[in-house]
PDB file of C-alpha atoms in Angstrom:
ATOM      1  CA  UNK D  25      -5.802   7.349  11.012  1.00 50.00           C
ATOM      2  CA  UNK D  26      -9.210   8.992  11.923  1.00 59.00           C
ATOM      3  CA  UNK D  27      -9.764   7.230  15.331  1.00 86.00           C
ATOM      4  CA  UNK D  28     -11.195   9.320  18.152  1.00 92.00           C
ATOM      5  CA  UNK D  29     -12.620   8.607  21.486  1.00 94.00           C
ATOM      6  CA  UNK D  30     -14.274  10.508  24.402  1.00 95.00           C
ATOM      7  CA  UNK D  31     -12.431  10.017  27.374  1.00 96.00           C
ATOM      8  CA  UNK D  32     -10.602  11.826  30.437  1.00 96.00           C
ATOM      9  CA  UNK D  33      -7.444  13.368  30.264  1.00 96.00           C
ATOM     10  CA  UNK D  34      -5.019  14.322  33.007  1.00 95.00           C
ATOM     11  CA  UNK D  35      -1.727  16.159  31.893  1.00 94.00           C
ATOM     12  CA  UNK D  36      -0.058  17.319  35.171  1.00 88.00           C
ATOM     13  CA  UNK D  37      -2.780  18.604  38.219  1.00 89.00           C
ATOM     14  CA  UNK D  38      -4.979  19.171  35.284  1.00 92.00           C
ATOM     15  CA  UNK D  39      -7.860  16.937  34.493  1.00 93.00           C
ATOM     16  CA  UNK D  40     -10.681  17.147  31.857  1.00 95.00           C
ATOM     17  CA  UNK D  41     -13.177  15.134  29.910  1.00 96.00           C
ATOM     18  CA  UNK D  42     -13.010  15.549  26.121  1.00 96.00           C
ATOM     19  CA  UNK D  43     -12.482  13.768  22.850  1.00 95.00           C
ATOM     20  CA  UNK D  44      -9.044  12.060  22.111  1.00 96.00           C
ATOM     21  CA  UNK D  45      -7.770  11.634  18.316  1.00 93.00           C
ATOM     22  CA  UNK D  46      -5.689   9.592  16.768  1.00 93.00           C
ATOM     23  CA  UNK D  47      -4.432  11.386  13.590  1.00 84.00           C
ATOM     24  CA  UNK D  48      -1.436  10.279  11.363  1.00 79.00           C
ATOM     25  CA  UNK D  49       1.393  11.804  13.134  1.00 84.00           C
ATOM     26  CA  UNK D  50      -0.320  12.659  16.183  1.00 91.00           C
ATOM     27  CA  UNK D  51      -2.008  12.248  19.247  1.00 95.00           C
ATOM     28  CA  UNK D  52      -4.730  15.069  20.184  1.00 94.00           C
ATOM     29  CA  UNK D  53      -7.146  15.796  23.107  1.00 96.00           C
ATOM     30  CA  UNK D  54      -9.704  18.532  23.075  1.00 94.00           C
ATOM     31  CA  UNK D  55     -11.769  19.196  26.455  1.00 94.00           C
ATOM     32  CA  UNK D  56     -15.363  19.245  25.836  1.00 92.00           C
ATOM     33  CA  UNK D  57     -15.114  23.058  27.922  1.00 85.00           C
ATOM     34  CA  UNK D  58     -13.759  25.384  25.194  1.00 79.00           C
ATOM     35  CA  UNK D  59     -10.592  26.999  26.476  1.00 70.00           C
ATOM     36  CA  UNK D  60     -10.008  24.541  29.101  1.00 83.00           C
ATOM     37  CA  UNK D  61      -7.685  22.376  27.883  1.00 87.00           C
ATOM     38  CA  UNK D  62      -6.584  21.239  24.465  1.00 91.00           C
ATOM     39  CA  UNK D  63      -2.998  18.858  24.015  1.00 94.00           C
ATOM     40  CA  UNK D  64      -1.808  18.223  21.145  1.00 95.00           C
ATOM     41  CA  UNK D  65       1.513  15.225  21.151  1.00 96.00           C
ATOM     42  CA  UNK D  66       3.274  14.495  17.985  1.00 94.00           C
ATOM     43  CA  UNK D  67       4.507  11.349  17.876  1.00 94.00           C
ATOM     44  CA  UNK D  68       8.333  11.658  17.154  1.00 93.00           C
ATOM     45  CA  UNK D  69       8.727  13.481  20.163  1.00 96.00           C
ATOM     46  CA  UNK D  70       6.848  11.179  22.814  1.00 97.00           C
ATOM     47  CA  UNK D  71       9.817   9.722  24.522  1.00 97.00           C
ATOM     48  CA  UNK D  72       7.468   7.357  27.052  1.00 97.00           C
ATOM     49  CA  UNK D  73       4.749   5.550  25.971  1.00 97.00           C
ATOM     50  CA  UNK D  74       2.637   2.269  27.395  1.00 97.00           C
ATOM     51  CA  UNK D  75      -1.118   1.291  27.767  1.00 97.00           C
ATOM     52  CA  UNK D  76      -1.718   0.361  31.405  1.00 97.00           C
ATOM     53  CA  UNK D  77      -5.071  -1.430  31.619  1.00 97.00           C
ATOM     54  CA  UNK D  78      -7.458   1.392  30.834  1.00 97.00           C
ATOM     55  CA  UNK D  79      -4.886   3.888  30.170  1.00 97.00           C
ATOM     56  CA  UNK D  80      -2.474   5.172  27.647  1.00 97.00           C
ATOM     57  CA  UNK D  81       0.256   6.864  29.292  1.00 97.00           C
ATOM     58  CA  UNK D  82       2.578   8.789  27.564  1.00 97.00           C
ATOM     59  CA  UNK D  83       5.382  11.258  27.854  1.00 97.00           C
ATOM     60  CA  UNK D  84       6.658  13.992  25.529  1.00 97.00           C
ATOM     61  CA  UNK D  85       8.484  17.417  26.034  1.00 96.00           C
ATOM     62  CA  UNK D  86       5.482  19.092  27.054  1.00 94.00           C
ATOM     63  CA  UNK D  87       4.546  17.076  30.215  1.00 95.00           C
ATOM     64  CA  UNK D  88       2.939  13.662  31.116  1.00 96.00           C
ATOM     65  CA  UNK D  89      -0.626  12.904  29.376  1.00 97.00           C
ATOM     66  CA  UNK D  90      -2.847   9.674  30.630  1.00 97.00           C
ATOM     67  CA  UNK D  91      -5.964   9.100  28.300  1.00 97.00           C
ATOM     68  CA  UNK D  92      -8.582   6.632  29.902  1.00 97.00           C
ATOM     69  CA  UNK D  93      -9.748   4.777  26.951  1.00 96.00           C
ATOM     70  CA  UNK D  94     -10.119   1.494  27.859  1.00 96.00           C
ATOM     71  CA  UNK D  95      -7.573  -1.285  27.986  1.00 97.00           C
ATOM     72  CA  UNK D  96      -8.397  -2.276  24.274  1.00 96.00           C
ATOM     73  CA  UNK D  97      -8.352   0.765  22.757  1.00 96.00           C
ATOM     74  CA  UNK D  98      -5.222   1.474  24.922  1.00 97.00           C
ATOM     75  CA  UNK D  99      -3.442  -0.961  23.777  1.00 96.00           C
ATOM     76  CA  UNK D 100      -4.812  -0.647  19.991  1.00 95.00           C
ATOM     77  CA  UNK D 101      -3.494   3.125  20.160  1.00 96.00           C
ATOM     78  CA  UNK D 102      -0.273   2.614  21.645  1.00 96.00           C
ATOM     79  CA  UNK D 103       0.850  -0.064  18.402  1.00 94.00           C
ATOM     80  CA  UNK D 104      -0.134   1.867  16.246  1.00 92.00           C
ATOM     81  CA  UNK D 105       1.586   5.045  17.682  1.00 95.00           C
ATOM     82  CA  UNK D 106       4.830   2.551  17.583  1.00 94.00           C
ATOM     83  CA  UNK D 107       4.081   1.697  14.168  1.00 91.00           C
ATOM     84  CA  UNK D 108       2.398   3.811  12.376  1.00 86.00           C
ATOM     85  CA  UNK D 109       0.962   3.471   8.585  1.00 85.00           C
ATOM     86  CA  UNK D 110       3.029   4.752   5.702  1.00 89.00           C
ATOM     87  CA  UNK D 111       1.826   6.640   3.215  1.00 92.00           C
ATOM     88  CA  UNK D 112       1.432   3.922   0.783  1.00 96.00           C
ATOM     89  CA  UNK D 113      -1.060   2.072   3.986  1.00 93.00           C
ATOM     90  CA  UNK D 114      -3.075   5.223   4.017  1.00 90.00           C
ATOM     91  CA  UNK D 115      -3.112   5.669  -0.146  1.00 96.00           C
ATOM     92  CA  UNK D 116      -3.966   1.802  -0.182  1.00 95.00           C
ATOM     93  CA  UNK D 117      -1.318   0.633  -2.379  1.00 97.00           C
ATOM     94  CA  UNK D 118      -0.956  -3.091  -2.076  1.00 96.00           C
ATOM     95  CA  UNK D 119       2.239  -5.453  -3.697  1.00 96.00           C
ATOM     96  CA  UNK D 120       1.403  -6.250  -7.868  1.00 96.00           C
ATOM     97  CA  UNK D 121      -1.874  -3.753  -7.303  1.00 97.00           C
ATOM     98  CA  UNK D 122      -1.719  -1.826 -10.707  1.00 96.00           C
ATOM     99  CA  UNK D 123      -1.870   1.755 -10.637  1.00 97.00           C
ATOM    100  CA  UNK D 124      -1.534   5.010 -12.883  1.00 96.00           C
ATOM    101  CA  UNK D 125       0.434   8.101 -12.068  1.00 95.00           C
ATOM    102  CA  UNK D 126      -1.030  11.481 -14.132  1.00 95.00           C
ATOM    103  CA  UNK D 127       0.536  14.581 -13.810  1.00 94.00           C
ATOM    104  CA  UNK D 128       4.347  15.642 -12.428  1.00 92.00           C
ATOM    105  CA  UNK D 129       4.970  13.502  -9.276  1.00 91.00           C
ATOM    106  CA  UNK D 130       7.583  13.431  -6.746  1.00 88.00           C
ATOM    107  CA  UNK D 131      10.531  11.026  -7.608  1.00 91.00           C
ATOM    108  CA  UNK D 132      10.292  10.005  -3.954  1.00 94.00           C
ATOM    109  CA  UNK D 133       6.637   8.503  -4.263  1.00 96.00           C
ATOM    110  CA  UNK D 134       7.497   6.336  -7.290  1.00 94.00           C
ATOM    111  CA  UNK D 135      10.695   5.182  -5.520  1.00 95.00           C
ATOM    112  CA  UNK D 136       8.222   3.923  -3.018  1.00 96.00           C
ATOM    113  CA  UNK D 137       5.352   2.637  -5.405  1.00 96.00           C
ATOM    114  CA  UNK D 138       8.488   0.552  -7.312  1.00 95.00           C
ATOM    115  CA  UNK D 139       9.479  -0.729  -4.063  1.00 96.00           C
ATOM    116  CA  UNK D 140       6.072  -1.974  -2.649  1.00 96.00           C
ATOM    117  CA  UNK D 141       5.536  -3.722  -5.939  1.00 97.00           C
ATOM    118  CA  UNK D 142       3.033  -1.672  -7.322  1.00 97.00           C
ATOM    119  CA  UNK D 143       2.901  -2.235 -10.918  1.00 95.00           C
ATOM    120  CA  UNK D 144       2.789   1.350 -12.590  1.00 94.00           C
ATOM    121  CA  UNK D 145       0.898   2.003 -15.816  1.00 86.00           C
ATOM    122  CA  UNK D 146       2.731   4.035 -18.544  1.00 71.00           C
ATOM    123  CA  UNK D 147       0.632   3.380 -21.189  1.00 70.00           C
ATOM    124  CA  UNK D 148      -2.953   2.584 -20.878  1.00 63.00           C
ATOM    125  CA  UNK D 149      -3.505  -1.458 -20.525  1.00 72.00           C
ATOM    126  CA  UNK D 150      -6.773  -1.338 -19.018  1.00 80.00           C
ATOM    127  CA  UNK D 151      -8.625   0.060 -15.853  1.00 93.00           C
ATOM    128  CA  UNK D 152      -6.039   0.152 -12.898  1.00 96.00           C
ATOM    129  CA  UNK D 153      -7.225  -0.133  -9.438  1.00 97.00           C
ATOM    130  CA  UNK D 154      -5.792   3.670  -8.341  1.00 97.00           C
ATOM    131  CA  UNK D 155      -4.742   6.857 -10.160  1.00 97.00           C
ATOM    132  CA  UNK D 156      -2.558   9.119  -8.596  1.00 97.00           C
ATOM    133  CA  UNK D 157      -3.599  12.758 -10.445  1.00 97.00           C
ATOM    134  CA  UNK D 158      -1.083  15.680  -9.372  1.00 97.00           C
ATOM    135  CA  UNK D 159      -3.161  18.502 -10.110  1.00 97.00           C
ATOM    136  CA  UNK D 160      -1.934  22.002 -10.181  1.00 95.00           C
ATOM    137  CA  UNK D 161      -4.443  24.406 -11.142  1.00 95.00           C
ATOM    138  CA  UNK D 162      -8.249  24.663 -10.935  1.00 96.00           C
ATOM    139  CA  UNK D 163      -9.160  24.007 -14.621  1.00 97.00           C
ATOM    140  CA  UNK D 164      -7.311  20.748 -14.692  1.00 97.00           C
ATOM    141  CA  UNK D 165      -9.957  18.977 -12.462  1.00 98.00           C
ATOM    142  CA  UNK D 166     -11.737  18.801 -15.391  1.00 97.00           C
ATOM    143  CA  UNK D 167      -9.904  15.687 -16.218  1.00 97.00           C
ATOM    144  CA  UNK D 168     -11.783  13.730 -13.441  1.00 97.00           C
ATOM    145  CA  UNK D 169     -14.248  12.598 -16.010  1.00 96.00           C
ATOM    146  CA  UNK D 170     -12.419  11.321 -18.265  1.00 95.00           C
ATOM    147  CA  UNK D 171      -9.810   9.797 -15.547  1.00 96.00           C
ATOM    148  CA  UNK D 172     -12.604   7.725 -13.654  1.00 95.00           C
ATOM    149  CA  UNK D 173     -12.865   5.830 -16.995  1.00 94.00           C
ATOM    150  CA  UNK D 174      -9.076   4.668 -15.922  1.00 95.00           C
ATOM    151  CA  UNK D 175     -10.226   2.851 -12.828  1.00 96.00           C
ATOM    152  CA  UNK D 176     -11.984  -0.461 -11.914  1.00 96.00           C
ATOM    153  CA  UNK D 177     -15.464   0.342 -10.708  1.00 96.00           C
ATOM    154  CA  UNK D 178     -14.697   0.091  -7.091  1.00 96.00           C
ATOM    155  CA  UNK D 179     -11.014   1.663  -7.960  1.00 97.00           C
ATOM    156  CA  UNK D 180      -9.846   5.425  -6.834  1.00 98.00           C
ATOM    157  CA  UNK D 181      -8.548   8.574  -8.097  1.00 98.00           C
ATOM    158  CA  UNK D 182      -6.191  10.370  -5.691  1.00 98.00           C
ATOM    159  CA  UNK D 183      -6.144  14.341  -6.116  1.00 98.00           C
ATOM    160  CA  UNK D 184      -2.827  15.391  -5.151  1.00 97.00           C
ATOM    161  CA  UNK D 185      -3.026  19.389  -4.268  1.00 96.00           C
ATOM    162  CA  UNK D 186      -0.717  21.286  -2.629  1.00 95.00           C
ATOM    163  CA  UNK D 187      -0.693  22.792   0.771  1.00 92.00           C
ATOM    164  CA  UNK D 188      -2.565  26.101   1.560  1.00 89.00           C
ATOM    165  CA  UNK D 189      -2.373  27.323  -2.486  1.00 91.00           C
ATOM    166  CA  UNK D 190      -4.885  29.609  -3.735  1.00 92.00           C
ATOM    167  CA  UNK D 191      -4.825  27.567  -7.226  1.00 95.00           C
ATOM    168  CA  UNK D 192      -6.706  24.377  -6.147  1.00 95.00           C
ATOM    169  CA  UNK D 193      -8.577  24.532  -2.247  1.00 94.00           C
ATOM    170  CA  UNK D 194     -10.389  21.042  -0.781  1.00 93.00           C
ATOM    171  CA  UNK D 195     -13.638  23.049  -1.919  1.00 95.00           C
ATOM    172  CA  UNK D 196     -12.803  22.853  -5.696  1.00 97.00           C
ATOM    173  CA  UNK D 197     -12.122  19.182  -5.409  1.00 97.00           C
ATOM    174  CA  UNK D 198     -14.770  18.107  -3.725  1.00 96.00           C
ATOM    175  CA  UNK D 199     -16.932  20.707  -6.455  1.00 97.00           C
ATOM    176  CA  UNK D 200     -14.837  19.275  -9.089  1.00 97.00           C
ATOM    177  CA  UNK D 201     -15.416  15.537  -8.181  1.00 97.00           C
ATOM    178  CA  UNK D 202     -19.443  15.890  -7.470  1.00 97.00           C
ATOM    179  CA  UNK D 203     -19.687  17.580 -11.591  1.00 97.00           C
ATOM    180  CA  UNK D 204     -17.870  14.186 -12.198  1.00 97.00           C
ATOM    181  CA  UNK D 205     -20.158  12.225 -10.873  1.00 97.00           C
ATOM    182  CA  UNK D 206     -17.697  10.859  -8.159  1.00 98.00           C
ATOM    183  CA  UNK D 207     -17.820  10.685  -4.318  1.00 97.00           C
ATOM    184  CA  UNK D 208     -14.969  12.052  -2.077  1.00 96.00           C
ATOM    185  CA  UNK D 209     -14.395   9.677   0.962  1.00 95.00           C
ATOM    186  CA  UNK D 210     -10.826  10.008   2.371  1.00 92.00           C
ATOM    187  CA  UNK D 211      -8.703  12.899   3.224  1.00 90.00           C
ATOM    188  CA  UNK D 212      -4.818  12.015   3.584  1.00 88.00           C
ATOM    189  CA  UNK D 213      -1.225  13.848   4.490  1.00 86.00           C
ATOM    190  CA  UNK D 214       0.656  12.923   1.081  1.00 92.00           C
ATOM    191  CA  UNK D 215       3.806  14.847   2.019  1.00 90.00           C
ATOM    192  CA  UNK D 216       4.707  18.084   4.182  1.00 86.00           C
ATOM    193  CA  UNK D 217       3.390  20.606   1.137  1.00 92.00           C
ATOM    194  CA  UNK D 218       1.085  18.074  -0.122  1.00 94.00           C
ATOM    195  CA  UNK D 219      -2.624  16.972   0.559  1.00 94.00           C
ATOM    196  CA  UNK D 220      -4.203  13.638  -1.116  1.00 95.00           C
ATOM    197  CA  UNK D 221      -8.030  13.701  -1.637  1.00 97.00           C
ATOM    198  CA  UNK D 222      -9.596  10.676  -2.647  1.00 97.00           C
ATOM    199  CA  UNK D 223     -12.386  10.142  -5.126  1.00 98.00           C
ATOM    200  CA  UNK D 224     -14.663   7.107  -5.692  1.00 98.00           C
ATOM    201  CA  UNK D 225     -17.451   6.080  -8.185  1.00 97.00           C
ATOM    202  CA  UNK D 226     -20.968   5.686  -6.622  1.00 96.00           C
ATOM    203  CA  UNK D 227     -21.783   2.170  -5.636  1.00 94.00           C
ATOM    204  CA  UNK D 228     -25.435   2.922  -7.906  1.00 92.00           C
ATOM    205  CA  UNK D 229     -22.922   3.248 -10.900  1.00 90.00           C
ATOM    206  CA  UNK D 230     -20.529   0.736 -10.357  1.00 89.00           C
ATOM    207  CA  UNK D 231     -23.023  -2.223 -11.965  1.00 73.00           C
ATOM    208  CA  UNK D 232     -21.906  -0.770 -15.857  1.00 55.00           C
ATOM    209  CA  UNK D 233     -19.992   1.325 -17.600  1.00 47.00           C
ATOM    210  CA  UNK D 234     -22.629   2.831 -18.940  1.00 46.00           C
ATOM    211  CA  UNK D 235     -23.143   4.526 -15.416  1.00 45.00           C
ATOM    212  CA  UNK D 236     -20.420   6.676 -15.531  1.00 50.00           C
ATOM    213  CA  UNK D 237     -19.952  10.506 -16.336  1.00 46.00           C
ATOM    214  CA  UNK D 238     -18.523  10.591 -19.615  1.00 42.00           C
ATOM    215  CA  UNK D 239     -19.036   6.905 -20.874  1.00 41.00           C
ATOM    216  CA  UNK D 240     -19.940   6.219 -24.158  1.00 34.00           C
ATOM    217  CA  UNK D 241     -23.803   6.099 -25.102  1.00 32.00           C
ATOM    218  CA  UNK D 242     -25.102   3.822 -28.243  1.00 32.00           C
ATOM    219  CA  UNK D 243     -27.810   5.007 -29.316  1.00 35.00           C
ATOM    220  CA  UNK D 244     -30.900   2.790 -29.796  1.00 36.00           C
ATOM    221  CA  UNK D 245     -31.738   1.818 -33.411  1.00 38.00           C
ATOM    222  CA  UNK D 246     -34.863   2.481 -34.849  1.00 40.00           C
ATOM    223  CA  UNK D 247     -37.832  -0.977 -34.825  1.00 41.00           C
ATOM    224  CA  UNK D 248     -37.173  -2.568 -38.520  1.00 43.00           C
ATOM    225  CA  UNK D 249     -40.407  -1.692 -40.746  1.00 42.00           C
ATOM    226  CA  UNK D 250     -42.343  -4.851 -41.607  1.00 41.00           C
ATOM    227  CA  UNK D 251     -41.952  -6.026 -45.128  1.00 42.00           C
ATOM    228  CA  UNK D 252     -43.615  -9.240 -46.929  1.00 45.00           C
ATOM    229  CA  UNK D 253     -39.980 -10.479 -46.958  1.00 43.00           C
ATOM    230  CA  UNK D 254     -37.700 -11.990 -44.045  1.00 44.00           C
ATOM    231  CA  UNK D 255     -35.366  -9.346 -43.506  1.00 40.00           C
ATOM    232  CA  UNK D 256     -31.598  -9.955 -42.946  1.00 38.00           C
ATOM    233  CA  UNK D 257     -30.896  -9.482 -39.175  1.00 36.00           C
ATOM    234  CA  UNK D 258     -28.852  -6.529 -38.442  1.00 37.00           C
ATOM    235  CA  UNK D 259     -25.163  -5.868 -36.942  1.00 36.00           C
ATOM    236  CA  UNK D 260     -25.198  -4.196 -33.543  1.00 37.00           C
ATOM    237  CA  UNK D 261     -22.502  -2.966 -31.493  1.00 37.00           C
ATOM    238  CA  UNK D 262     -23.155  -4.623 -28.076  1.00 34.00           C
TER     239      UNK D 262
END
């Protein structure tokens, strides 16, 4: 989720000021004092939880933690630990949103794309709003150029690495993506042994498809010579 606030924590007799974040799966304070005191609450095993005015409250195996955040951010945290996103919320897959899948993909995730609606591209029928690209070694990132021509301008590619692998690292995306031409915006938790990186065109190139890395270039013709006689006007591709 990304959210994050500076606050005061008490867990127990101990108190501290620091910065609370809300990540996907769980809840984490850091004191601003390094080594003084750093909690970290995932949310399946929170057993107790309520926002009391200014506070989240909340109760898990390893003790009692009160944030003071403020009631609305109290309260906006504690629904959203209830009910958190799913993956397909935090990929931004809508219902009838059409999207290409490139590369081998777990069966699980197209389960899920089928059942939110998501219309999924086997052949190409035009520029889809996301591609999901499972990449598995370094030298296939070279594909980004040719797979942002897949997208709408303000579409997405999602670079699905795995976990911890020497083969592809968030560095060689993020390399691989800038030599594109593309921006990375988003990092996401696809699956326990999987990471999601997401990569955008440039708002400056998003007017024409001439902008982009890769697109096909006419080249100008030549001005006609004059002549004494009307010349015939000439065919161009437009």
């Amino acid at each position: 989720m990304g959210r994050q606030a500076l606050c005061h924590a008490q867990i127990g007799s101990r108190r501290s000021r620091g910065k609370a974040l809300l990540e996907t799966n769980e809840l984490v304070f850091r004191s601003d004092v390094r080594g003084d005191l750093r909690v970290v609450v995932p949310f399946k095993e929170i057993t107790t939880l309520k926002a009391d005015g200014p506070q989240l409250c909340l109760k898990w195996p390893g003790g009692n933690l009160i944030l003071e955040i403020g009631t609305a951010v109290a309260s906006t945290w504690a629904e959203k630990i209830r009910n958190p996103p799913s993956r397909l919320d935090k990929l931004g897959v809508a219902r009838d949103m059409r999207v290409a899948v490139v590369g081998k993909m777990d069966a699980d995730f197209l389960k899920e794309l089928k059942q939110r609606g998501a219309r999924v591209e086997q052949k190409s029928k035009g520029p889809v709003a996301i591609v999901f690209f499972a990449a598995e070694a370094r030298d296939e990132l070279a594909r980004l150029v040719a797979l942002q021509e897949m997208i709408v301008p303000d579409g997405a590619i999602w670079v699905l690495r795995r976990k911890g692998s020497a083969a592809i690292s968030e560095r060689d995306v993020m390399s691989a993506g800038k030599a594109a031409g593309l921006v990375d915006t988003k990092v996401a938790a696809f699956s326990p042994t999987h990471t999601a990186e997401k990569l955008v065109i440039p708002v400056a190139r998003r007017s024409t498809s001439e902008g982009r890395v890769g697109a096909p270039t006419l080249p100008s013709e030549p001005p006609a010579k004059s002549s004494g006689r009307q010349s015939r006007p000439s065919l161009t591709r437009s």
